[in-house]
XYZ file of C-alpha atoms in Angstrom:
546
model
C 10.494 117.349 38.007
C 12.831 117.800 40.961
C 13.321 114.713 43.146
C 11.206 114.652 46.302
C 12.303 113.807 49.840
C 10.495 110.468 49.487
C 12.367 109.726 46.239
C 15.709 110.479 47.913
C 14.875 108.164 50.834
C 14.158 105.393 48.356
C 17.637 105.563 46.865
C 19.505 102.272 47.493
C 22.285 104.078 49.369
C 19.759 105.406 51.912
C 17.390 102.455 51.911
C 20.318 100.259 52.999
C 20.759 102.550 56.014
C 17.183 101.774 57.219
C 15.771 105.322 57.391
C 13.062 106.117 59.946
C 10.803 109.139 59.524
C 10.265 110.705 62.949
C 7.967 113.563 61.834
C 6.754 115.691 58.954
C 5.480 112.715 56.956
C 2.930 114.907 55.167
C 5.794 116.813 53.525
C 7.638 113.849 52.025
C 6.588 115.013 48.534
C 8.452 118.304 48.969
C 10.911 118.866 46.096
C 14.631 118.785 46.836
C 16.485 121.600 45.123
C 19.926 120.719 46.548
C 21.647 118.548 49.156
C 23.634 120.289 51.880
C 25.969 118.488 54.308
C 26.630 120.320 57.587
C 28.005 119.569 61.022
C 27.216 122.942 62.535
C 23.910 123.806 64.134
C 23.806 127.407 62.944
C 23.325 126.485 59.289
C 20.031 128.285 58.569
C 21.752 131.406 57.281
C 23.551 129.371 54.609
C 20.369 127.987 53.055
C 18.119 129.552 50.425
C 15.234 127.053 50.505
C 14.554 123.581 49.169
C 17.730 121.957 50.524
C 17.849 118.487 52.076
C 20.266 118.768 55.018
C 22.488 115.771 55.928
C 24.336 115.638 59.269
C 26.003 113.100 61.554
C 24.416 114.897 64.515
C 27.605 114.902 66.544
C 26.979 118.492 67.594
C 23.482 117.492 68.734
C 25.035 114.743 70.838
C 26.829 117.453 72.805
C 23.639 119.469 73.361
C 20.534 117.325 72.648
C 18.279 120.067 74.025
C 19.160 122.204 70.982
C 17.451 119.741 68.600
C 14.192 121.706 68.610
C 15.846 125.058 67.863
C 18.031 123.410 65.182
C 14.980 121.987 63.400
C 13.106 125.292 63.759
C 15.985 127.196 62.155
C 15.942 124.791 59.186
C 12.188 125.206 58.796
C 12.554 128.996 58.888
C 15.172 128.757 56.115
C 12.770 126.692 53.952
C 14.724 123.432 54.064
C 13.066 120.449 52.373
C 14.056 118.007 55.132
C 16.661 116.775 57.607
C 18.481 113.404 57.674
C 20.506 112.625 60.824
C 22.951 109.725 60.994
C 22.740 108.158 64.496
C 25.433 105.482 64.760
C 25.887 103.526 67.951
C 24.211 104.050 71.289
C 22.956 107.653 71.299
C 19.652 107.493 73.186
C 19.751 111.117 74.367
C 19.998 112.442 70.789
C 17.336 110.003 69.603
C 14.844 111.050 72.299
C 15.476 114.770 71.678
C 15.007 114.372 67.931
C 11.829 112.326 68.354
C 10.358 114.975 70.654
C 11.272 117.881 68.331
C 10.087 115.997 65.233
C 6.546 115.606 66.548
C 5.826 119.291 65.871
C 8.056 119.644 62.816
C 6.540 120.812 59.536
C 9.316 119.229 57.445
C 10.424 115.582 57.315
C 12.908 114.631 60.043
C 14.616 111.304 59.313
C 17.215 109.260 61.208
C 19.384 106.477 59.805
C 21.137 104.030 62.119
C 23.753 102.758 59.688
C 26.624 104.604 58.183
C 25.824 106.495 54.977
C 28.322 107.838 52.480
C 27.011 111.405 52.280
C 29.174 112.113 49.253
C 27.427 109.326 47.393
C 24.020 110.720 48.332
C 24.924 114.244 47.193
C 26.421 112.918 43.959
C 23.338 110.899 43.045
C 20.808 113.569 44.021
C 22.712 116.375 42.336
C 22.947 114.284 39.185
C 19.167 113.850 39.337
C 18.690 117.591 39.835
C 21.015 118.521 36.993
C 19.349 115.951 34.751
C 15.986 117.445 35.581
C 17.296 120.937 34.823
C 18.708 119.732 31.509
C 15.364 118.137 30.764
C 13.680 121.457 31.487
C 16.092 123.200 29.119
C 15.321 120.599 26.445
C 11.590 121.018 26.980
C 11.914 124.802 26.865
C 13.863 124.530 23.624
C 11.219 122.232 22.116
C 8.451 124.635 23.159
C 10.365 127.616 21.789
C 11.046 125.907 18.458
C 7.450 124.709 18.052
C 5.897 128.109 18.642
C 8.588 129.924 16.644
C 7.618 127.799 13.635
C 3.954 128.651 14.219
C 4.884 132.355 14.318
C 6.936 132.159 11.123
C 4.124 130.302 9.375
C 1.503 132.792 10.681
C -0.458 129.777 11.868
C -4.140 130.306 12.502
C -5.501 130.636 16.017
C -6.925 127.126 16.192
C -3.590 125.540 15.302
C -1.754 127.484 18.023
C -4.319 126.492 20.646
C -4.157 122.843 19.566
C -0.353 122.892 19.833
C -0.544 124.254 23.378
C -3.117 121.649 24.413
C -1.015 118.843 22.925
C 2.125 119.956 24.778
C 0.333 120.423 28.090
C -1.804 117.322 27.781
C -4.839 119.280 28.927
C -7.684 121.298 27.422
C -6.922 124.885 26.408
C -9.468 127.598 25.603
C -8.904 131.018 24.020
C -11.543 133.626 24.853
C -11.922 137.337 24.147
C -12.585 140.109 26.653
C -16.344 139.508 26.310
C -15.824 135.938 27.557
C -16.698 134.483 24.146
C -14.718 131.419 23.058
C -12.561 132.106 19.984
C -10.871 128.699 19.800
C -10.453 125.608 21.944
C -8.773 122.219 21.971
C -10.203 119.553 24.243
C -8.043 116.896 25.881
C -9.643 113.947 27.684
C -12.950 115.823 27.934
C -15.928 116.305 25.646
C -16.681 119.645 24.061
C -19.994 119.732 25.930
C -18.332 119.340 29.308
C -15.514 121.717 28.434
C -17.673 124.626 27.230
C -20.824 124.057 29.255
C -22.071 127.353 30.766
C -18.749 128.904 29.731
C -19.631 132.605 29.943
C -20.919 132.374 33.522
C -17.959 130.293 34.665
C -15.543 132.651 32.940
C -17.082 135.784 34.446
C -16.650 134.329 37.937
C -12.939 133.772 37.251
C -10.970 136.990 37.848
C -8.382 138.018 35.284
C -4.996 137.969 37.095
C -2.317 140.536 36.298
C 0.108 137.756 35.383
C -0.089 134.058 34.565
C -1.701 132.437 37.585
C -4.639 130.430 38.866
C -7.838 132.063 40.036
C -11.563 131.595 40.387
C -13.661 128.891 41.998
C -12.398 126.245 39.549
C -8.748 127.318 39.876
C -8.260 128.005 36.167
C -4.726 128.682 35.001
C -4.718 131.727 32.704
C -2.349 133.791 30.588
C -3.154 137.172 29.034
C -3.037 137.447 25.230
C -1.997 140.787 23.752
C 0.773 143.334 23.814
C 1.312 145.614 26.820
C -1.873 147.583 27.373
C -3.613 146.088 24.320
C -4.713 142.787 25.832
C -7.524 141.295 23.740
C -8.055 137.876 25.288
C -6.774 135.161 27.565
C -5.674 131.535 27.258
C -7.216 129.291 29.878
C -6.463 125.798 31.134
C -9.798 125.109 32.862
C -8.470 122.351 35.119
C -7.321 122.328 38.746
C -3.649 121.482 39.454
C -4.462 117.964 40.655
C -5.869 117.027 37.227
C -2.718 118.029 35.343
C -0.093 115.435 34.528
C 2.503 117.998 33.438
C 4.589 120.077 35.813
C 2.894 123.430 36.454
C 6.030 125.371 35.530
C 6.021 123.577 32.178
C 2.314 124.324 31.693
C 2.876 128.017 32.442
C 5.795 128.167 29.998
C 3.727 126.595 27.195
C 0.714 128.779 27.929
C 2.744 132.009 27.914
C 4.606 131.024 24.742
C 1.301 130.220 23.028
C -0.106 133.581 24.143
C 2.933 135.357 22.682
C 2.515 133.514 19.394
C -1.166 134.438 19.179
C -0.356 138.105 19.861
C 2.487 138.163 17.297
C 0.415 136.425 14.636
C -2.477 138.817 15.180
C -0.192 141.829 14.847
C 1.443 140.360 11.743
C -1.942 139.557 10.242
C -3.194 143.065 10.993
C -0.066 144.605 9.468
C -0.430 142.412 6.402
C -4.079 143.418 6.003
C -3.186 147.083 6.472
C -0.490 146.866 3.791
C -2.913 145.097 1.471
C -5.579 147.757 2.091
C -3.082 150.563 1.377
C -1.911 148.855 -1.816
C -5.481 148.341 -3.044
C -6.408 151.950 -2.205
C -3.444 153.239 -4.205
C -4.295 151.089 -7.202
C -8.000 151.950 -7.056
C -7.181 155.671 -7.151
C -4.749 155.093 -10.037
C -7.395 153.189 -12.007
C -9.950 155.964 -11.501
C -7.456 158.511 -12.894
C -5.439 156.310 -15.279
C -3.270 159.040 -16.912
C -1.922 156.817 -19.665
C -2.357 153.539 -17.765
C -3.173 150.805 -20.281
C -5.685 148.025 -19.743
C -2.901 145.431 -19.848
C -0.877 147.242 -17.201
C -3.990 147.794 -15.083
C -4.825 144.078 -15.233
C -1.249 143.133 -14.362
C -1.163 145.428 -11.330
C -4.619 144.332 -10.197
C -3.679 140.683 -10.678
C -0.734 141.129 -8.320
C -3.255 142.163 -5.639
C -5.525 139.169 -6.202
C -7.997 140.440 -8.816
C -8.415 137.705 -11.419
C -8.825 138.535 -15.083
C -12.455 137.986 -16.033
C -14.995 138.746 -18.682
C -16.905 141.269 -16.582
C -16.177 143.931 -13.973
C -18.693 145.697 -11.716
C -18.034 148.969 -9.835
C -19.600 149.271 -6.378
C -19.578 151.794 -3.556
C -20.521 151.025 0.051
C -21.627 154.193 1.845
C -22.597 154.623 5.476
C -26.251 155.341 6.166
C -26.868 159.082 6.499
C -28.630 160.999 9.222
C -28.359 164.164 7.152
C -26.804 164.874 3.784
C -23.046 164.499 3.972
C -23.123 163.452 7.658
C -22.431 159.711 7.882
C -23.379 157.919 11.063
C -19.926 157.687 12.550
C -18.824 158.695 15.988
C -17.018 161.971 16.497
C -13.783 160.001 16.668
C -12.386 159.689 13.107
C -10.544 156.528 14.120
C -13.872 154.873 14.883
C -14.950 155.534 11.291
C -11.730 153.996 10.000
C -12.332 150.967 12.194
C -15.837 150.550 10.729
C -14.369 150.673 7.223
C -11.660 148.126 8.095
C -14.252 145.777 9.561
C -16.362 146.123 6.414
C -13.346 145.364 4.204
C -12.577 142.262 6.252
C -16.178 141.026 6.074
C -16.272 141.600 2.326
C -12.958 139.773 1.809
C -14.236 136.822 3.823
C -17.544 136.760 1.921
C -15.790 136.776 -1.466
C -14.059 133.505 -0.596
C -17.430 131.774 -0.872
C -18.275 133.394 -4.207
C -17.087 133.134 -7.777
C -15.696 136.668 -7.760
C -12.547 138.452 -6.725
C -12.247 142.150 -5.985
C -10.208 145.238 -5.305
C -11.656 147.161 -2.367
C -10.495 150.175 -0.411
C -11.727 153.304 1.321
C -12.174 156.092 -1.236
C -13.245 158.779 1.230
C -14.502 158.992 4.792
C -17.585 156.802 5.091
C -17.266 155.291 1.595
C -15.618 152.100 0.405
C -15.127 151.501 -3.306
C -14.878 148.103 -4.989
C -14.265 146.661 -8.431
C -15.766 143.206 -8.599
C -14.399 140.726 -11.147
C -16.856 138.082 -12.402
C -16.252 135.246 -14.871
C -19.896 135.226 -16.080
C -22.762 137.702 -16.297
C -25.203 135.368 -14.530
C -23.017 135.403 -11.415
C -23.544 139.123 -10.837
C -26.791 138.956 -8.852
C -25.789 136.034 -6.548
C -22.436 137.659 -5.784
C -24.037 141.034 -5.055
C -26.411 139.357 -2.606
C -23.462 137.698 -0.843
C -21.717 141.068 -0.517
C -24.912 142.747 0.708
C -25.273 140.145 3.466
C -21.658 140.671 4.472
C -22.123 144.462 4.544
C -25.238 144.108 6.703
C -23.175 142.287 9.321
C -24.699 140.136 12.084
C -28.408 140.350 12.817
C -27.789 142.235 16.076
C -25.587 144.850 14.369
C -26.462 148.477 14.968
C -25.785 151.443 12.669
C -23.749 152.451 10.858
C -25.359 150.375 8.126
C -23.993 150.337 4.605
C -25.892 151.414 1.489
C -24.614 149.772 -1.690
C -24.549 151.573 -5.020
C -23.911 149.386 -8.065
C -22.569 150.694 -11.357
C -22.995 149.167 -14.778
C -21.386 145.864 -15.733
C -18.298 146.609 -17.867
C -16.092 144.476 -20.125
C -12.828 146.135 -19.026
C -11.190 146.980 -15.735
C -10.596 150.651 -16.574
C -14.209 151.178 -17.637
C -15.362 149.660 -14.362
C -12.981 151.949 -12.432
C -14.484 154.945 -14.242
C -17.906 153.760 -13.070
C -16.985 154.157 -9.378
C -18.284 157.744 -9.434
C -21.628 156.587 -10.831
C -21.883 153.918 -8.125
C -21.045 156.541 -5.474
C -23.807 158.805 -6.808
C -26.280 155.910 -6.714
C -25.346 155.065 -3.112
C -25.657 158.694 -2.050
C -29.001 159.098 -3.775
C -30.330 155.812 -2.423
C -29.806 157.138 1.105
C -32.743 159.511 0.523
C -35.161 156.708 -0.322
C -37.478 155.365 2.286
C -36.818 151.776 3.343
C -37.372 149.807 0.156
C -36.035 146.481 1.347
C -33.516 146.434 -1.486
C -30.111 144.959 -0.644
C -28.401 147.243 -3.199
C -29.296 149.984 -5.665
C -28.657 150.734 -9.324
C -29.071 153.954 -11.314
C -32.578 152.840 -12.381
C -33.592 152.830 -8.711
C -32.782 156.491 -8.091
C -33.393 158.252 -11.454
C -34.819 161.792 -10.956
C -34.300 161.546 -7.227
C -30.622 160.935 -7.910
C -30.340 164.089 -10.016
C -32.073 166.144 -7.359
C -29.791 164.663 -4.735
C -26.792 165.968 -6.640
C -28.357 169.435 -6.912
C -29.851 169.584 -3.399
C -27.529 172.345 -2.179
C -27.773 174.493 -5.262
C -29.405 177.838 -4.276
C -31.286 177.900 -7.561
C -32.926 174.566 -6.765
C -33.784 175.788 -3.276
C -35.265 178.957 -4.737
C -37.298 176.894 -7.221
C -38.716 174.779 -4.381
C -39.717 177.823 -2.364
C -41.294 179.442 -5.407
C -43.377 176.409 -6.314
C -44.428 175.321 -2.835
C -44.373 178.496 -0.760
C -48.143 178.546 -0.187
C -48.474 174.949 1.019
C -45.270 175.204 3.029
C -46.623 178.271 4.787
C -49.904 176.448 5.449
C -47.915 173.495 6.812
C -46.052 175.841 9.152
C -49.423 177.132 10.384
C -50.551 173.631 11.270
C -52.416 172.912 8.045
C -50.217 170.048 6.930
C -53.070 168.287 5.179
C -52.462 170.348 2.029
C -48.828 169.218 1.689
C -49.944 165.627 2.234
C -52.804 166.069 -0.236
C -50.416 167.431 -2.872
C -48.089 164.462 -2.406
C -50.918 161.961 -2.761
C -52.360 163.738 -5.776
C -49.021 163.887 -7.605
C -48.227 160.303 -6.588
C -51.463 159.117 -8.204
C -50.568 160.876 -11.471
C -53.341 163.447 -11.022
C -56.060 160.771 -11.061
C -58.809 162.145 -8.775
C -61.097 159.179 -9.307
C -58.399 156.755 -8.190
C -57.772 158.841 -5.062
C -61.489 158.834 -4.243
C -61.761 155.080 -4.795
C -58.835 154.503 -2.424
C -61.013 155.750 0.430
C -58.582 158.535 1.300
C -61.448 161.109 1.287
C -65.002 161.117 0.055
C -65.342 162.378 -3.497
C -67.059 165.747 -2.639
C -64.538 166.434 0.153
C -61.606 165.496 -2.057
C -62.729 167.732 -4.933
C -63.353 170.636 -2.565
C -59.888 170.348 -1.039
C -58.223 170.055 -4.421
C -59.914 173.299 -5.469
C -58.612 174.927 -2.292
C -55.151 173.520 -3.051
C -55.295 175.040 -6.533
C -56.226 178.384 -5.026
C -53.287 178.164 -2.575
C -50.819 177.281 -5.319
C -52.307 179.573 -7.942
C -51.996 176.883 -10.632
C -54.246 174.574 -12.628
C -53.580 171.042 -11.359
C -55.016 169.634 -14.576
C -52.063 171.101 -16.462
C -49.412 168.362 -17.021
C -46.478 170.785 -16.954
C -47.693 172.301 -13.665
C -47.956 168.851 -12.116
C -44.462 167.955 -13.322
C -43.033 171.189 -11.934
C -44.754 170.661 -8.583
C -43.640 167.028 -8.426
C -39.982 167.960 -8.989
C -40.230 170.699 -6.358
C -41.861 168.340 -3.854
C -39.181 165.668 -4.392
C -36.436 168.246 -3.932
C -38.132 169.469 -0.744
C -38.373 165.952 0.672
C -34.742 165.185 -0.191
C -33.597 168.440 1.407
C -35.482 167.596 4.588
C -33.928 164.142 5.015
């Protein structure tokens, strides 16, 4: 830190001169940026602020009444203080200085013994230069420390801890929602540091540059690049509680913020490159064109997929509002962001499982994966872990992800070929009512899966209209009970007695309505082939309407 006026007065060379402070005692802690010796009264224009002015006061002896204007001009120039050497009997100058010093806002000091001004300037300037060199050394240490953290792509917590250690105070990293991402406490408990954090943070305005603000005078630095600020580093302590120089604290905080921003960009770029590499390999494995199993395993191994005894193909598909219309916003970039977030959640979840995987977007709204497992019995637990990761936090809103699982395969290429089957299962499973299943296999979709594939075929649509035209027309006329009755009847396998026992309708009423339904359809509902044909048509109709 720069020497203060008080520190300069305590130098032996000045203490021996018996200094007396005439006024401005509350500013004795003002820093001294330089020492300026002058014998002219019009010196204000030569100063730039922070100077300690030394003078013999001989000019004041000629015109003592100018003492007040002289001191005022120094104050206007931002001088740190004034030291006047009064040797001998100079009562007029002394009285004028005492009177002017009473209203001075800077320290006004007189010494009554001779002082070697050159010695004072030499000592103080050496102190100032030493302090500046110390600042340079500290800046170099800070730069080197955070450069290493950048080169090592250190995690967020480590960067925050480094900043707190250098500052000697607590540091908190929060996002734009005022949620704490990382923190390092210094001389304070976690409870006290983070107590009621969100409210306190919301009452602290976000300054445009590193500065203090808010009722608790938090020092803050933005974290991010240009217009892409994503958080802020906070020292939640007032200036009086900091041991370090504020300029030093600001330098550390800004350098830490830069490191966090650089590491996040580097991490994002690394993830993007990894995602692109995995997408390219996944497409190559699905269309091998002469690619051998050994080469496929070698390429997959270079991207983190371990050789194992079993491989499982999976497809994660967004929930559908209508066939082929995934719940994504109109902005295609939003859909890509959802897929990236899913890939990151899946990668994180796999770290706690026995499996490794290749995963990448295979088309808009669909993410493909080949899961490598060392043992068959690990398939179900790992699939549950991935399903939980795909579901996201409990408060997550759509888009949700429907998981289609292909058959367990002994080779990587066979599993890659099963991606299409898994995609079909995921697509078909979207037509099922909420079953509570975390994932679906081919046995879960069966006929419904086939009809899902053929849903847009005009021949299937014509078949549905032909089979169900009468009940569909009745439904359009407000007689929907016949369509519901047909569904219940076919769902019970044509067992009228079971329907009657269920309490759905009384037996006479049920039989009468079934006869009416037969008349509408023009078929014998006792005929097994007719029931099968109607059941297929009804399933196709329901799938088409979802």
